[in-house]
Amino acid sequence: MHFVKYKKNIGVVMDSDMDGACSAALIYNFLIYLKVNKDLIHVYHHEGKQHGIKDILPQILEKNGKNSLLIIPDAGTNDVKECSALAEATIEPLILDHHNIDEPNMFATVINNQYPEVNNHNLSGTGVTDKFVRAYCEEYHLSYPDYSDLVAISLVGDICDLSHIENRTYVY
């Protein structure tokens, strides 16, 4: 919340597939909903079919500025080395991901549905991002702007298993 309150730069990484586009659109629209000035939001795109932040790290370090936030939806869980470089530059990475966890990432806040205690391991990155937004709204007593359409598109686009009731509910 302090990044919003104190008008800090906020970067958003857009992964190069449908789930990446939907999750970035969701978090971008939520930042606008929170009345973050568009000039403070920087969206980073990959040039090809890359994932995570490795190939765009120099651009992020150059443009995002110190004491800022970088939101990495649908990627980043295993980008430990890159998150270390971000932390060293005082850029806080927030990862909202659904990919398998290969190693712990102590340099970022990682929200990932692959932890054993999570019920739905078949949710898309956009679904994880939506759950973050819902929790944020609940914590700060805000009305939730419904992004179910983006989650539904991402579930189908990322070929997620629709046998889980939560995924089917989003799609219906």
Short mmCIF file of C-alpha atoms in Angstrom, two decimals:
data_model
loop_
_atom_site.label_atom_id
_atom_site.label_comp_id
_atom_site.label_asym_id
_atom_site.label_seq_id
_atom_site.Cartn_x
_atom_site.Cartn_y
_atom_site.Cartn_z
CA MET A 1 0.00 0.00 0.00
CA HIS A 2 2.86 2.39 0.69
CA PHE A 3 3.89 2.32 -2.99
CA VAL A 4 0.44 3.63 -3.89
CA LYS A 5 0.19 6.05 -0.96
CA TYR A 6 3.64 7.59 -1.48
CA LYS A 7 3.41 7.66 -5.28
CA LYS A 8 6.35 5.39 -6.04
CA ASN A 9 7.14 3.86 -9.43
CA ILE A 10 5.46 0.52 -10.00
CA GLY A 11 6.64 -1.78 -12.76
CA VAL A 12 4.54 -4.56 -14.26
CA VAL A 13 6.07 -7.39 -16.28
CA MET A 14 3.90 -8.75 -19.07
CA ASP A 15 4.80 -12.33 -19.97
CA SER A 16 4.55 -13.22 -23.64
CA ASP A 17 1.49 -15.50 -23.65
CA MET A 18 -2.25 -15.16 -23.03
CA ASP A 19 -1.97 -15.77 -19.29
CA GLY A 20 0.84 -13.22 -19.07
CA ALA A 21 -1.18 -10.63 -20.99
CA CYS A 22 -4.32 -11.23 -18.91
CA SER A 23 -2.49 -11.12 -15.57
CA ALA A 24 -0.62 -7.93 -16.52
CA ALA A 25 -3.87 -6.34 -17.73
CA LEU A 26 -5.58 -7.33 -14.49
CA ILE A 27 -2.92 -5.83 -12.21
CA TYR A 28 -2.57 -2.72 -14.42
CA ASN A 29 -6.32 -2.11 -14.29
CA PHE A 30 -6.28 -2.66 -10.54
CA LEU A 31 -3.53 -0.06 -10.12
CA ILE A 32 -5.64 2.39 -12.14
CA TYR A 33 -8.61 1.45 -9.90
CA LEU A 34 -6.40 2.40 -6.93
CA LYS A 35 -5.86 5.76 -8.66
CA VAL A 36 -2.15 5.23 -9.31
CA ASN A 37 -0.97 7.86 -11.78
CA LYS A 38 -0.37 6.21 -15.18
CA ASP A 39 2.99 8.00 -15.39
CA LEU A 40 4.16 5.98 -12.37
CA ILE A 41 3.29 2.61 -13.95
CA HIS A 42 5.86 1.07 -16.28
CA VAL A 43 4.94 -2.05 -18.26
CA TYR A 44 7.81 -4.24 -19.44
CA HIS A 45 7.37 -6.46 -22.51
CA HIS A 46 9.54 -9.25 -23.83
CA GLU A 47 10.75 -9.04 -27.42
CA GLY A 48 10.12 -12.72 -28.06
CA LYS A 49 8.71 -15.80 -26.30
CA GLN A 50 10.60 -15.31 -23.05
CA HIS A 51 9.28 -15.67 -19.53
CA GLY A 52 10.28 -14.05 -16.26
CA ILE A 53 12.62 -11.10 -15.95
CA LYS A 54 16.06 -12.34 -17.03
CA ASP A 55 16.02 -10.78 -20.52
CA ILE A 56 14.44 -7.48 -19.42
CA LEU A 57 16.33 -6.97 -16.15
CA PRO A 58 18.62 -4.20 -17.53
CA GLN A 59 15.58 -2.27 -18.77
CA ILE A 60 13.85 -2.64 -15.40
CA LEU A 61 16.92 -1.53 -13.44
CA GLU A 62 17.31 1.50 -15.70
CA LYS A 63 13.70 2.67 -15.80
CA ASN A 64 11.97 1.60 -12.59
CA GLY A 65 14.12 3.62 -10.20
CA LYS A 66 15.10 3.02 -6.61
CA ASN A 67 12.61 2.34 -3.82
CA SER A 68 9.99 1.03 -6.19
CA LEU A 69 7.85 -2.04 -6.71
CA LEU A 70 8.01 -4.55 -9.55
CA ILE A 71 4.97 -6.78 -9.96
CA ILE A 72 5.70 -10.00 -11.83
CA PRO A 73 2.44 -11.81 -12.59
CA ASP A 74 2.50 -15.29 -14.17
CA ALA A 75 6.28 -15.64 -13.81
CA GLY A 76 9.32 -15.00 -11.66
CA THR A 77 9.11 -17.66 -8.96
CA ASN A 78 12.48 -19.16 -9.90
CA ASP A 79 14.20 -15.91 -10.95
CA VAL A 80 16.19 -15.85 -7.71
CA LYS A 81 19.38 -14.32 -9.15
CA GLU A 82 17.42 -11.59 -10.91
CA CYS A 83 15.34 -10.85 -7.80
CA SER A 84 18.58 -10.53 -5.84
CA ALA A 85 19.75 -7.86 -8.32
CA LEU A 86 16.40 -6.07 -7.95
CA ALA A 87 16.61 -6.14 -4.16
CA GLU A 88 20.16 -4.79 -4.33
CA ALA A 89 18.79 -1.89 -6.41
CA THR A 90 16.02 -1.38 -3.78
CA ILE A 91 13.31 -2.54 -6.14
CA GLU A 92 10.87 -4.84 -4.35
CA PRO A 93 9.69 -7.77 -6.47
CA LEU A 94 6.14 -9.04 -5.94
CA ILE A 95 5.66 -12.37 -7.71
CA LEU A 96 2.12 -13.62 -8.45
CA ASP A 97 2.77 -16.95 -10.12
CA HIS A 98 1.46 -20.46 -10.74
CA HIS A 99 4.57 -22.23 -12.03
CA ASN A 100 6.41 -24.95 -10.13
CA ILE A 101 8.80 -23.84 -7.42
CA ASP A 102 12.33 -25.14 -8.02
CA GLU A 103 14.09 -23.18 -5.27
CA PRO A 104 13.11 -20.72 -2.54
CA ASN A 105 13.26 -17.06 -3.51
CA MET A 106 14.20 -15.02 -0.44
CA PHE A 107 14.59 -11.81 -2.44
CA ALA A 108 10.91 -11.42 -3.36
CA THR A 109 7.45 -11.71 -1.97
CA VAL A 110 6.20 -14.82 -3.73
CA ILE A 111 2.51 -15.67 -3.94
CA ASN A 112 2.23 -19.00 -5.71
CA ASN A 113 -0.49 -21.65 -5.80
CA GLN A 114 2.03 -24.50 -5.98
CA TYR A 115 2.71 -24.48 -2.24
CA PRO A 116 1.41 -27.72 -0.68
CA GLU A 117 -1.19 -26.02 1.54
CA VAL A 118 -2.96 -24.41 -1.44
CA ASN A 119 -6.10 -26.18 -2.63
CA ASN A 120 -6.12 -25.35 -6.37
CA HIS A 121 -2.80 -26.17 -8.07
CA ASN A 122 -4.43 -25.78 -11.50
CA LEU A 123 -5.11 -22.05 -11.33
CA SER A 124 -3.53 -19.76 -13.92
CA GLY A 125 -1.18 -16.88 -13.17
CA THR A 126 -4.11 -14.53 -13.77
CA GLY A 127 -6.10 -16.50 -11.20
CA VAL A 128 -3.31 -16.06 -8.65
CA THR A 129 -3.20 -12.35 -9.48
CA ASP A 130 -6.96 -12.12 -9.02
CA LYS A 131 -6.70 -13.80 -5.61
CA PHE A 132 -4.08 -11.22 -4.62
CA VAL A 133 -6.40 -8.39 -5.71
CA ARG A 134 -9.31 -9.92 -3.77
CA ALA A 135 -7.17 -10.21 -0.62
CA TYR A 136 -5.88 -6.64 -1.06
CA CYS A 137 -9.44 -5.33 -1.36
CA GLU A 138 -10.50 -7.27 1.71
CA GLU A 139 -7.51 -6.05 3.75
CA TYR A 140 -8.07 -2.38 2.86
CA HIS A 141 -11.89 -2.52 2.86
CA LEU A 142 -12.23 -1.73 -0.85
CA SER A 143 -14.94 -3.01 -3.15
CA TYR A 144 -13.58 -5.70 -5.44
CA PRO A 145 -13.59 -4.79 -9.16
CA ASP A 146 -14.54 -8.08 -10.82
CA TYR A 147 -11.84 -9.45 -13.13
CA SER A 148 -13.35 -12.92 -13.59
CA ASP A 149 -13.46 -12.47 -17.36
CA LEU A 150 -9.68 -12.12 -17.55
CA VAL A 151 -9.20 -15.16 -15.31
CA ALA A 152 -11.56 -17.24 -17.48
CA ILE A 153 -9.71 -16.27 -20.68
CA SER A 154 -6.36 -17.11 -19.07
CA LEU A 155 -7.53 -20.51 -17.82
CA VAL A 156 -8.59 -21.50 -21.32
CA GLY A 157 -5.63 -19.84 -23.03
CA ASP A 158 -3.12 -21.52 -20.70
CA ILE A 159 -4.90 -24.88 -21.06
CA CYS A 160 -5.45 -25.18 -17.30
CA ASP A 161 -7.30 -28.17 -15.89
CA LEU A 162 -10.98 -27.23 -15.62
CA SER A 163 -11.89 -30.21 -13.44
CA HIS A 164 -11.30 -28.09 -10.32
CA ILE A 165 -14.55 -26.42 -9.23
CA GLU A 166 -12.89 -23.01 -8.79
CA ASN A 167 -11.61 -23.00 -12.38
CA ARG A 168 -15.00 -24.09 -13.73
CA THR A 169 -16.68 -21.34 -11.70
CA TYR A 170 -14.45 -18.69 -13.27
CA VAL A 171 -15.20 -20.01 -16.77
CA TYR A 172 -18.98 -20.25 -16.17
#
